[in-house]
């Protein structure tokens, strides 16, 4: 058995069923020490990959959620200004000023580590998840490239901090904007699609082992049929699991058994008013009938 | 036929084949450099290089860099590594290749297009056949123009330069003042603690000077949709140069053309050479000057591109006269959907500049409730004048 299939199995043991594409990309990125860029629609399980990988490698997961206006202070490090000010005052009371005080307040004691700095200062390589990189500004993306290629961060007051261990980096993107070619070129790439029927059944079986085989097939069939409908928000894997949990929680064994309950549990799948209007109970029934 | 390609005995080895494969991908539009070749070879050392599936998956993860690449990879891989793609079909010279030598279109002339002239500006009754009522009014038509129009005949580089200036000023006028970032400034709402601490060192911890930070002014993201249907042909020159100018000045701007179909033209316009950009546009704008389906196209836009590229920081500019063959309700619904994304919508109508203009076209009337601004624009000057009014957007 080769390394990448072992990795695939390791992920599967922890409830993540990866496609061959994804498992191989992950394997290559781990072996070459390159960041892995995952793209795909919301809800296909991009973030979950990082979480499961961290569990499989038995290491820490450090997550940086990107948003518009994210800057170095929030992503890399910040000084603890309040404590610094207090320290200066305390030093002044003791009659100390000048170089000694400066050296003290710009030491590690007052440094607040943010995810990126934290990631390179772990003893054991952590998994660094940079989530939704497409939400961050272009300037930040450019800065990130520098960090990801050298794994070192320079803090003017302290000098350059080099990585103790190289983190395994996973970036995710929903395609809110076009990422730069430069970033794409530095990464190993995988496009994550909605799982096919067999994979999704395996995911369901891995996450809810007690579920009845017939109901599982119905649930997966129903969700897969629903994804083909014209919806504003296509239900992802997490929604499918919620749906399954709701149905089992209500003690349902057959999707067509009780219309009222099917209607009620649709809230786990349809997340906007217009989607709910688009899938009236008759349509849901038809989809469920097809799924059975 | 899935046999592995046999390379000739003179073939220098595996790394050379990978080199060849990367070059093959590059020819098909993949952005790959020398380092990717190196990565690809390196990647193969971590898998079973004799297993075709593993090689495929590994090379895919290294060489593909976007969704489009990933989807095309299988085909290109087969073409190089498996026998089927290696067969080159012999080009046989066509006996009647003297036909259509001087045209830029690859459509065959069936004679039907010329039969339709004179009726193109008549109202479409929805029955399929347009009838002439001789009133000479401007109306929308549902006819698809199959002729390709060469954009270079419409727009000159000088026009683009002028338009770029206008576009830059318009983009500057529209600034987003909401941001979570702060930059150093003389006056500002927030104290810059980093600097306060630094500077108070010299005064024994007494913060005497209080450096401040403020929110940066950031340009909004502009998305422009230009109607290039028959009734808009006379204004196309201005609007196309405006779009070209906009895209060239603003790296975040996004542009689309629509007539009976919708085409994203941002990539084409971003070409370094303005003339080549227009040339690429010509290929995209197949159907230029035909009918106008505003409702359908805006709906398509709302469901596809808008989901990715339009956000609360966007301003969607629609350049159209509002003559639509689709039902007005479709247009209203599409605008409502776009609006849901939190953006502003500006509609620039060349006809509004006319004296006594009223938005009587049913489509235009239906659109009005969803617009943040409805203004006239038919020349570059009128676009430039909008600068002042856009400040509030």
XYZ file of C-alpha atoms in Angstrom:
685
model
C 0.000 0.000 0.000
C 1.380 3.387 -0.891
C 1.641 6.414 1.336
C -1.236 8.352 -0.089
C -3.744 5.545 0.292
C -2.582 5.156 3.880
C -3.282 8.825 4.370
C -6.698 8.357 2.808
C -7.401 5.537 5.261
C -6.157 7.584 8.191
C -8.580 10.355 7.248
C -11.396 7.860 6.750
C -10.803 6.426 10.211
C -11.494 9.871 11.580
C -14.678 10.273 9.590
C -13.378 12.179 6.554
C -13.886 10.453 3.231
C -11.498 12.134 0.816
C -11.586 11.756 -2.950
C -8.458 10.380 -4.625
C -7.708 13.844 -6.025
C -7.757 15.384 -2.601
C -5.860 12.595 -0.848
C -3.084 12.724 -3.425
C -2.852 16.519 -3.304
C -2.653 16.363 0.467
C 0.039 13.684 0.302
C 2.146 15.644 -2.183
C 1.793 18.843 -0.197
C 2.879 17.103 3.021
C 5.839 15.457 1.324
C 7.065 18.538 -0.508
C 6.311 20.933 2.320
C 4.192 23.116 0.059
C 0.948 24.829 1.024
C -2.224 23.199 -0.277
C -4.888 25.378 -1.855
C -8.412 23.982 -1.739
C -11.180 25.510 -3.797
C -14.794 24.526 -4.107
C -18.338 25.545 -3.250
C -19.267 26.308 0.352
C -20.088 23.209 2.351
C -18.039 20.605 0.502
C -15.781 20.060 3.504
C -12.683 22.156 2.814
C -12.202 23.336 6.378
C -12.927 19.875 7.677
C -9.903 18.502 5.784
C -7.567 20.585 7.932
C -9.294 19.584 11.123
C -9.138 15.885 10.281
C -5.553 16.134 9.076
C -4.524 17.670 12.394
C -6.225 14.813 14.195
C -4.629 12.224 11.911
C -1.147 13.675 12.403
C -1.878 14.132 16.094
C -0.866 17.746 16.052
C -2.321 21.153 16.783
C -4.669 22.948 14.391
C -4.066 26.684 14.162
C -6.731 28.547 12.269
C -6.599 31.965 10.706
C -9.993 33.112 9.503
C -9.516 35.747 6.810
C -11.788 38.719 6.413
C -11.726 41.950 4.550
C -9.306 44.337 6.188
C -7.348 41.608 7.969
C -3.940 43.088 8.710
C -0.591 41.960 9.998
C -1.508 42.924 13.576
C -4.340 40.465 13.614
C -2.660 37.726 11.666
C 0.952 37.728 12.828
C 1.690 39.505 16.097
C 0.801 42.519 18.168
C 2.396 44.113 21.196
C 0.418 44.127 24.397
C 0.240 47.915 24.635
C -1.652 48.171 27.884
C 0.863 46.023 29.707
C 3.721 47.877 28.050
C 2.405 51.219 29.262
C 1.985 49.886 32.766
C 5.496 48.465 32.694
C 6.934 51.799 31.586
C 5.118 53.569 34.385
C 6.228 50.999 36.935
C 9.802 51.325 35.715
C 9.601 55.117 35.906
C 8.409 54.909 39.512
C 11.497 52.843 40.281
C 13.554 55.495 38.592
C 14.507 53.312 35.630
C 14.367 54.693 32.115
C 16.139 54.330 28.801
C 17.584 51.286 27.137
C 16.823 48.752 29.850
C 13.147 49.587 29.883
C 12.950 49.557 26.134
C 14.591 46.164 25.954
C 12.213 44.814 28.513
C 8.983 46.045 27.014
C 9.878 44.877 23.531
C 10.659 41.379 24.659
C 8.700 38.187 24.210
C 6.993 38.847 27.509
C 4.860 41.518 25.880
C 4.441 39.871 22.509
C 0.954 38.666 21.604
C 1.248 35.808 19.149
C -1.373 35.726 16.452
C -2.011 32.589 14.351
C 0.848 32.932 11.823
C 3.535 33.558 14.418
C 2.048 30.913 16.658
C 2.201 28.414 13.821
C 5.906 28.791 13.169
C 6.856 28.655 16.840
C 5.428 25.266 17.691
C 7.781 22.444 18.593
C 5.795 19.958 16.581
C 4.658 20.987 13.087
C 1.044 22.094 13.418
C -1.595 22.266 10.696
C -2.080 25.900 9.786
C -5.480 26.535 8.250
C -5.812 29.840 6.407
C -9.532 29.877 5.852
C -11.236 31.822 3.060
C -8.107 33.537 1.804
C -10.192 35.124 -0.968
C -11.810 37.365 1.633
C -8.518 38.980 2.624
C -7.130 41.944 0.703
C -4.590 41.580 -2.047
C -1.873 43.211 0.065
C -2.348 40.621 2.753
C -2.256 37.851 0.199
C 1.072 39.179 -1.055
C 2.486 39.332 2.464
C 1.290 35.834 3.158
C 3.242 34.540 0.205
C 6.434 35.821 1.774
C 5.668 34.089 5.056
C 4.697 30.856 3.337
C 7.849 30.638 1.256
C 10.401 31.403 3.993
C 8.482 30.530 7.141
C 10.087 33.384 8.958
C 8.612 36.572 10.352
C 10.520 39.688 11.162
C 9.519 41.719 14.171
C 11.459 44.993 13.999
C 12.132 45.095 17.741
C 13.145 41.455 18.079
C 14.678 40.602 14.734
C 13.770 37.707 12.504
C 11.904 34.832 14.056
C 12.559 31.644 12.119
C 10.284 28.649 12.207
C 11.066 25.994 14.784
C 9.012 23.612 12.707
C 7.416 24.067 9.318
C 3.652 24.045 9.606
C 1.503 22.097 7.152
C -0.415 24.872 5.464
C -3.903 24.513 4.039
C -5.567 27.465 2.332
C -9.214 27.478 1.383
C -11.082 29.706 -1.041
C -14.705 30.064 -2.097
C -13.919 32.076 -5.210
C -15.191 35.424 -3.901
C -12.472 37.060 -5.937
C -9.754 35.843 -8.255
C -6.642 34.852 -6.353
C -3.310 35.990 -7.712
C -1.420 33.651 -10.016
C 1.642 34.056 -7.817
C -0.144 32.525 -4.856
C -1.652 29.748 -6.940
C 1.751 28.865 -8.323
C 3.225 28.398 -4.869
C 0.533 25.960 -3.853
C -0.411 22.401 -4.552
C -3.998 22.563 -5.744
C -7.149 20.535 -5.406
C -10.674 21.389 -6.429
C -13.123 19.861 -3.990
C -16.488 18.921 -5.462
C -19.667 17.811 -3.809
C -19.159 14.134 -3.007
C -20.738 11.603 -5.330
C -23.426 9.250 -4.072
C -21.122 6.485 -2.900
C -18.751 8.879 -1.138
C -21.560 10.726 0.543
C -23.035 7.433 1.767
C -19.628 6.571 3.187
C -19.430 9.957 4.917
C -22.854 9.439 6.428
C -21.951 5.948 7.554
C -18.732 7.230 9.105
C -20.415 10.057 10.971
C -23.677 8.392 11.984
C -22.807 4.694 12.279
C -26.184 3.778 13.795
C -28.248 4.982 10.877
C -30.364 2.439 9.050
C -29.049 1.532 5.588
C -32.304 2.252 3.792
C -32.779 5.618 5.430
C -29.146 6.539 4.707
C -29.679 5.813 1.014
C -32.854 7.902 1.057
C -31.178 10.825 2.775
C -28.222 10.876 0.415
C -30.448 10.440 -2.617
C -32.711 13.253 -1.456
C -29.857 15.684 -0.815
C -28.179 14.821 -4.111
C -31.461 15.425 -5.952
C -31.932 18.687 -4.066
C -28.507 19.915 -5.204
C -29.682 19.675 -8.789
C -32.599 22.031 -8.121
C -32.154 25.742 -8.651
C -31.322 27.021 -5.192
C -29.668 30.097 -3.767
C -27.755 28.055 -1.227
C -27.003 24.509 -2.267
C -26.924 22.236 0.782
C -23.442 20.982 1.619
C -22.194 17.917 3.437
C -22.638 19.485 6.867
C -26.286 20.231 6.066
C -26.780 16.648 4.935
C -25.424 15.446 8.286
C -27.715 17.858 10.142
C -30.639 16.532 8.143
C -29.700 12.958 9.008
C -29.290 13.867 12.668
C -32.683 15.572 12.693
C -34.396 12.583 11.129
C -32.792 10.037 13.424
C -33.466 12.298 16.396
C -37.147 12.228 15.501
C -37.078 8.474 15.165
C -37.866 8.347 11.452
C -37.054 5.200 9.515
C -38.507 6.103 6.163
C -38.384 9.502 4.484
C -41.845 9.090 2.960
C -43.402 7.978 6.195
C -44.467 11.310 7.539
C -44.851 14.415 5.394
C -45.120 16.785 8.333
C -41.774 15.691 9.668
C -40.122 15.857 6.249
C -41.407 19.412 5.929
C -40.141 20.299 9.380
C -36.691 18.817 8.854
C -36.202 20.666 5.573
C -35.067 23.629 7.681
C -31.723 21.878 8.022
C -31.232 21.930 4.251
C -32.929 25.059 2.925
C -31.472 28.209 4.400
C -33.238 31.080 2.653
C -36.828 32.166 2.315
C -36.812 31.888 -1.467
C -35.280 28.408 -1.388
C -38.046 27.316 0.952
C -40.590 28.771 -1.432
C -38.893 27.040 -4.371
C -39.119 23.622 -2.764
C -42.702 23.258 -1.563
C -43.661 20.037 0.144
C -44.928 18.517 -3.109
C -41.521 18.927 -4.731
C -39.798 17.596 -1.633
C -42.092 14.615 -1.725
C -41.286 13.999 -5.376
C -37.548 14.214 -4.636
C -37.925 11.916 -1.649
C -39.954 9.490 -3.752
C -37.199 9.472 -6.336
C -34.634 8.990 -3.645
C -36.366 5.976 -2.182
C -7.477 2.631 -26.234
C -5.660 3.376 -23.010
C -2.190 2.251 -23.927
C 0.611 4.294 -22.514
C 2.361 6.402 -25.099
C 5.567 4.830 -26.405
C 8.315 7.356 -26.511
C 11.108 6.868 -28.996
C 14.412 5.226 -28.090
C 16.174 8.542 -28.387
C 14.051 9.943 -25.587
C 16.473 11.139 -22.904
C 14.505 9.999 -19.847
C 11.737 10.549 -17.391
C 12.532 14.116 -16.388
C 12.657 15.150 -20.030
C 9.209 13.645 -20.502
C 7.880 15.613 -17.579
C 9.504 18.677 -19.090
C 7.691 17.909 -22.318
C 4.431 17.425 -20.467
C 4.728 20.760 -18.668
C 5.469 22.427 -21.994
C 2.412 20.680 -23.434
C 0.263 22.056 -20.595
C 1.775 25.508 -21.024
C 0.780 25.477 -24.676
C -2.768 24.863 -23.515
C -2.871 27.891 -21.294
C -1.594 26.596 -17.955
C 0.531 29.155 -16.123
C 3.507 26.954 -15.361
C 7.114 27.934 -14.902
C 10.409 26.179 -14.369
C 9.784 25.661 -10.682
C 6.603 23.733 -11.421
C 8.536 21.301 -13.582
C 10.904 20.788 -10.706
C 8.014 20.307 -8.289
C 6.389 17.834 -10.644
C 9.526 15.714 -10.881
C 9.968 15.930 -7.123
C 6.350 14.918 -6.563
C 6.862 11.772 -8.617
C 9.563 10.604 -6.234
C 6.979 10.391 -3.474
C 4.587 8.092 -5.286
C 4.721 4.905 -7.295
C 5.760 6.384 -10.596
C 4.824 3.242 -12.492
C 1.181 3.525 -11.474
C -0.652 5.593 -14.066
C -3.429 6.671 -11.706
C -0.984 7.880 -9.095
C 1.030 9.793 -11.664
C -2.152 11.367 -12.945
C -3.325 12.463 -9.505
C 0.088 13.733 -8.476
C 0.680 15.754 -11.624
C -2.842 17.128 -11.422
C -2.292 18.452 -7.920
C 0.966 20.110 -8.933
C 0.104 21.484 -12.361
C -3.538 22.546 -12.097
C -3.962 25.896 -10.371
C -7.653 26.664 -10.733
C -11.008 24.994 -11.258
C -10.808 25.344 -15.009
C -7.349 23.735 -15.134
C -8.516 20.897 -12.922
C -11.446 20.166 -15.234
C -9.339 20.119 -18.394
C -6.470 18.159 -16.922
C -7.744 14.663 -17.687
C -8.025 15.436 -21.387
C -4.576 17.006 -21.622
C -3.038 14.201 -19.606
C -4.504 11.574 -21.914
C -3.366 13.499 -24.922
C 0.238 13.353 -23.802
C 0.642 10.152 -21.825
C -1.870 7.869 -23.436
C -1.810 6.928 -27.066
C -5.154 8.336 -28.079
C -4.221 11.958 -28.127
C -0.972 11.469 -30.026
C -2.541 10.741 -33.362
C -2.415 13.808 -35.511
C -5.065 13.977 -38.153
C -3.733 14.835 -41.555
C -4.950 18.164 -42.790
C -6.746 17.757 -46.087
C -7.074 20.873 -48.116
C -10.666 21.777 -48.697
C -11.532 22.098 -52.385
C -13.575 25.288 -52.072
C -11.467 27.296 -49.680
C -11.913 30.474 -51.668
C -15.279 31.155 -50.029
C -15.461 33.803 -47.347
C -11.773 34.578 -47.558
C -12.084 38.229 -46.712
C -14.552 38.121 -43.884
C -13.817 37.864 -40.213
C -16.792 35.667 -39.548
C -16.862 31.919 -39.577
C -20.608 31.859 -39.988
C -21.837 30.793 -43.374
C -23.719 33.335 -45.335
C -27.102 31.811 -45.903
C -28.638 34.947 -47.289
C -31.178 35.060 -44.495
C -29.598 37.898 -42.645
C -29.886 40.329 -45.477
C -33.525 39.405 -45.929
C -34.164 40.561 -42.395
C -32.737 44.059 -42.716
C -35.134 46.929 -42.378
C -37.115 45.093 -39.785
C -34.537 44.891 -37.100
C -35.689 48.053 -35.361
C -39.319 47.020 -35.307
C -41.057 45.798 -32.212
C -40.908 42.107 -31.638
C -44.407 40.805 -31.219
C -43.148 37.714 -29.512
C -44.466 35.564 -32.355
C -41.028 35.202 -33.778
C -41.442 37.484 -36.782
C -40.755 41.147 -36.407
C -43.081 43.406 -38.318
C -42.450 46.887 -39.534
C -44.960 49.470 -38.406
C -43.088 52.365 -39.932
C -43.135 54.527 -36.836
C -39.365 54.775 -36.667
C -39.284 54.473 -32.887
C -36.428 52.959 -30.939
C -37.508 49.587 -29.725
C -35.930 46.400 -28.524
C -35.650 43.439 -30.799
C -35.259 39.763 -30.096
C -33.273 39.084 -33.251
C -29.866 37.614 -32.687
C -27.244 39.218 -34.820
C -25.006 36.506 -36.138
C -22.476 38.854 -37.684
C -19.303 39.560 -35.799
C -18.450 43.170 -35.408
C -14.849 44.236 -35.304
C -14.474 46.342 -32.174
C -11.416 48.054 -33.574
C -13.630 49.864 -36.045
C -15.557 51.277 -33.102
C -12.962 52.262 -30.571
C -9.583 53.927 -30.942
C -6.718 53.829 -28.420
C -7.110 57.598 -27.922
C -10.731 57.060 -26.886
C -9.615 54.483 -24.384
C -7.069 56.857 -22.925
C -9.659 59.600 -22.487
C -12.133 57.140 -21.034
C -9.529 55.785 -18.646
C -9.200 59.247 -17.161
C -12.952 59.553 -16.697
C -13.150 56.061 -15.272
C -10.389 56.797 -12.793
C -12.111 59.962 -11.623
C -15.414 58.143 -11.278
C -13.825 55.331 -9.302
C -12.118 57.893 -7.079
C -15.416 59.633 -6.452
C -16.962 56.411 -5.239
C -15.061 55.460 -2.152
C -15.977 53.078 0.522
C -15.480 54.608 3.892
C -16.164 51.484 5.869
C -13.139 49.438 6.771
C -11.775 47.594 9.755
C -8.239 48.516 8.933
C -6.615 51.638 10.276
C -3.762 53.641 8.897
C -1.617 56.302 10.512
C -3.073 59.775 10.152
C -2.814 63.233 11.656
C -6.470 63.220 12.579
C -8.339 60.078 13.295
C -10.804 58.378 15.550
C -8.425 55.868 17.080
C -5.173 56.144 19.001
C -2.201 54.352 17.524
C -1.060 52.496 20.605
C 2.028 51.124 19.004
C 3.308 54.632 18.377
C 2.073 55.978 21.706
C 4.175 53.401 23.521
C 7.190 53.981 21.316
C 7.120 57.726 21.749
C 6.325 57.714 25.447
C 9.546 55.840 26.118
C 11.512 59.040 25.853
C 9.231 60.748 28.344
C 9.286 58.043 30.979
C 5.997 56.517 30.031
C 4.121 59.781 29.841
C 2.141 59.773 26.615
C 2.548 63.371 25.552
C 1.937 63.077 21.848
C -1.009 61.014 20.755
C -0.539 59.664 17.247
C -3.820 58.643 15.671
C -5.176 56.261 13.144
C -8.139 56.495 10.855
C -10.036 54.286 8.469
C -8.440 54.273 5.039
C -10.451 55.489 2.096
C -10.907 52.605 -0.209
C -12.288 52.637 -3.708
C -15.368 50.531 -4.178
C -15.357 47.652 -6.560
C -17.029 48.550 -9.822
C -18.880 46.013 -11.905
C -20.084 47.337 -15.230
C -22.605 45.679 -17.507
C -22.910 47.174 -20.958
C -25.830 46.618 -23.291
C -24.573 46.239 -26.860
C -27.844 45.373 -28.526
C -29.042 46.940 -31.767
C -30.700 49.954 -30.194
C -27.493 50.800 -28.323
C -25.122 50.544 -31.284
C -24.672 54.298 -31.633
C -23.458 54.604 -28.050
C -21.274 51.509 -28.081
C -18.200 53.509 -28.990
C -18.388 55.596 -25.834
C -19.355 52.775 -23.541
C -16.831 50.276 -24.811
C -14.012 52.737 -24.418
C -15.346 53.529 -20.968
C -15.252 49.855 -20.030
C -11.770 49.451 -21.467
C -10.629 52.533 -19.564
C -12.245 51.370 -16.360
C -10.684 47.927 -16.462
C -7.271 49.348 -17.264
C -7.256 51.825 -14.390
C -8.883 49.788 -11.673
C -7.488 46.359 -10.923
C -10.619 45.251 -9.100
C -13.159 46.342 -11.712
C -15.157 43.790 -13.607
C -16.926 44.185 -16.963
C -19.581 42.358 -18.947
C -21.343 42.764 -22.268
C -24.833 41.624 -22.988
C -27.206 41.486 -25.926
C -29.028 38.200 -26.308
C -26.271 36.595 -24.261
C -23.982 37.611 -21.432
C -20.188 37.621 -21.714
C -17.561 38.464 -19.122
C -14.960 40.595 -20.837
C -12.708 41.533 -17.916
C -9.992 39.104 -18.940
C -9.971 40.273 -22.540
C -9.855 43.952 -21.608
C -7.016 43.399 -19.167
C -4.708 42.559 -22.063
C -1.644 44.835 -22.070
C -2.135 45.850 -25.656
C -5.345 47.878 -26.063
C -5.779 46.870 -29.681
C -5.269 43.207 -28.983
C -7.757 43.565 -26.139
C -10.370 44.813 -28.581
C -9.524 42.008 -30.928
C -10.161 39.441 -28.219
C -13.358 41.277 -27.410
C -14.490 40.889 -30.978
C -14.370 37.137 -30.548
C -16.344 37.330 -27.316
C -18.980 39.728 -28.519
C -20.439 37.444 -31.139
C -23.970 38.736 -31.556
C -23.095 42.393 -31.120
C -25.857 44.727 -32.210
C -28.528 42.065 -32.082
C -31.539 41.844 -29.824
C -31.646 42.765 -26.169
C -32.672 40.408 -23.413
C -31.882 42.516 -20.380
C -34.031 40.584 -17.937
C -32.640 37.164 -18.874
C -29.058 38.356 -18.847
C -29.260 40.225 -15.558
C -30.913 37.186 -14.035
C -28.086 35.007 -15.308
C -25.614 37.524 -13.926
C -27.331 37.514 -10.532
C -27.218 33.748 -10.345
C -23.653 33.224 -11.537
C -21.022 35.960 -11.558
C -22.703 38.194 -8.986
C -22.432 35.447 -6.384
C -18.683 35.490 -6.764
C -17.838 39.055 -7.596
C -20.525 41.346 -6.196
C -20.487 42.195 -2.506
C -21.535 44.991 -0.199
C -18.599 47.027 -1.431
C -19.603 46.839 -5.064
C -21.290 49.327 -7.326
C -23.009 47.721 -10.274
C -23.203 50.063 -13.245
C -25.643 49.119 -15.978
C -25.231 50.951 -19.271
C -28.416 50.423 -21.223
C -31.380 52.193 -22.783
C -33.801 49.810 -21.081
C -35.454 48.564 -24.256
C -36.014 44.947 -23.404
C -37.734 42.066 -25.154
C -38.106 40.187 -21.893
C -41.107 40.812 -19.638
C -40.480 43.778 -17.276
C -41.088 41.563 -14.250
C -38.007 39.504 -15.162
C -35.838 42.623 -15.122
C -37.286 43.774 -11.805
C -36.717 40.363 -10.223
C -33.149 40.180 -11.501
C -32.344 43.634 -10.093
C -33.931 42.662 -6.808
C -31.694 39.577 -6.658
C -28.577 41.592 -7.426
C -29.561 44.184 -4.860
C -29.772 41.456 -2.222
C -26.008 41.205 -2.323
C -25.832 44.595 -0.650
C -24.445 46.505 -3.612
C -25.491 49.819 -5.140
C -26.966 49.855 -8.608
C -26.452 52.728 -11.008
C -28.260 52.752 -14.314
C -26.816 54.983 -16.994
C -29.251 55.511 -19.813
C -28.123 57.384 -22.919
C -31.709 58.366 -23.706
C -32.169 60.197 -20.436
C -30.048 62.970 -21.868
C -32.781 63.705 -24.391
C -35.166 66.519 -23.781
C -38.564 65.407 -22.414
C -37.326 61.889 -21.808
C -39.505 59.795 -19.542
C -38.770 56.183 -18.609
C -41.780 54.850 -20.455
C -40.141 51.684 -21.706
C -41.780 49.045 -19.556
C -38.458 47.492 -18.568
C -37.017 50.815 -17.483
C -40.095 51.675 -15.431
C -39.945 48.308 -13.690
C -36.260 48.766 -12.907
C -36.537 52.205 -11.314
C -37.472 51.140 -7.750
C -34.249 49.138 -7.435
C -31.839 51.800 -8.635
C -29.694 53.944 -6.379
C -29.082 56.313 -9.202
C -30.567 56.775 -12.645
C -28.612 59.169 -14.811
C -27.987 60.217 -18.348
C -24.848 59.217 -20.146
C -24.258 59.239 -23.834
C -20.885 60.910 -24.193
C -17.650 60.814 -22.285
C -18.344 64.345 -21.047
C -21.652 63.311 -19.548
C -19.929 60.404 -17.837
C -17.290 62.768 -16.477
C -20.008 65.051 -15.094
C -21.332 62.193 -12.986
C -18.212 62.353 -10.867
C -19.697 64.877 -8.463
C -22.942 63.022 -8.007
C -21.265 59.704 -7.358
C -19.639 60.872 -4.144
C -22.628 59.801 -2.069
C -22.891 56.344 -3.587
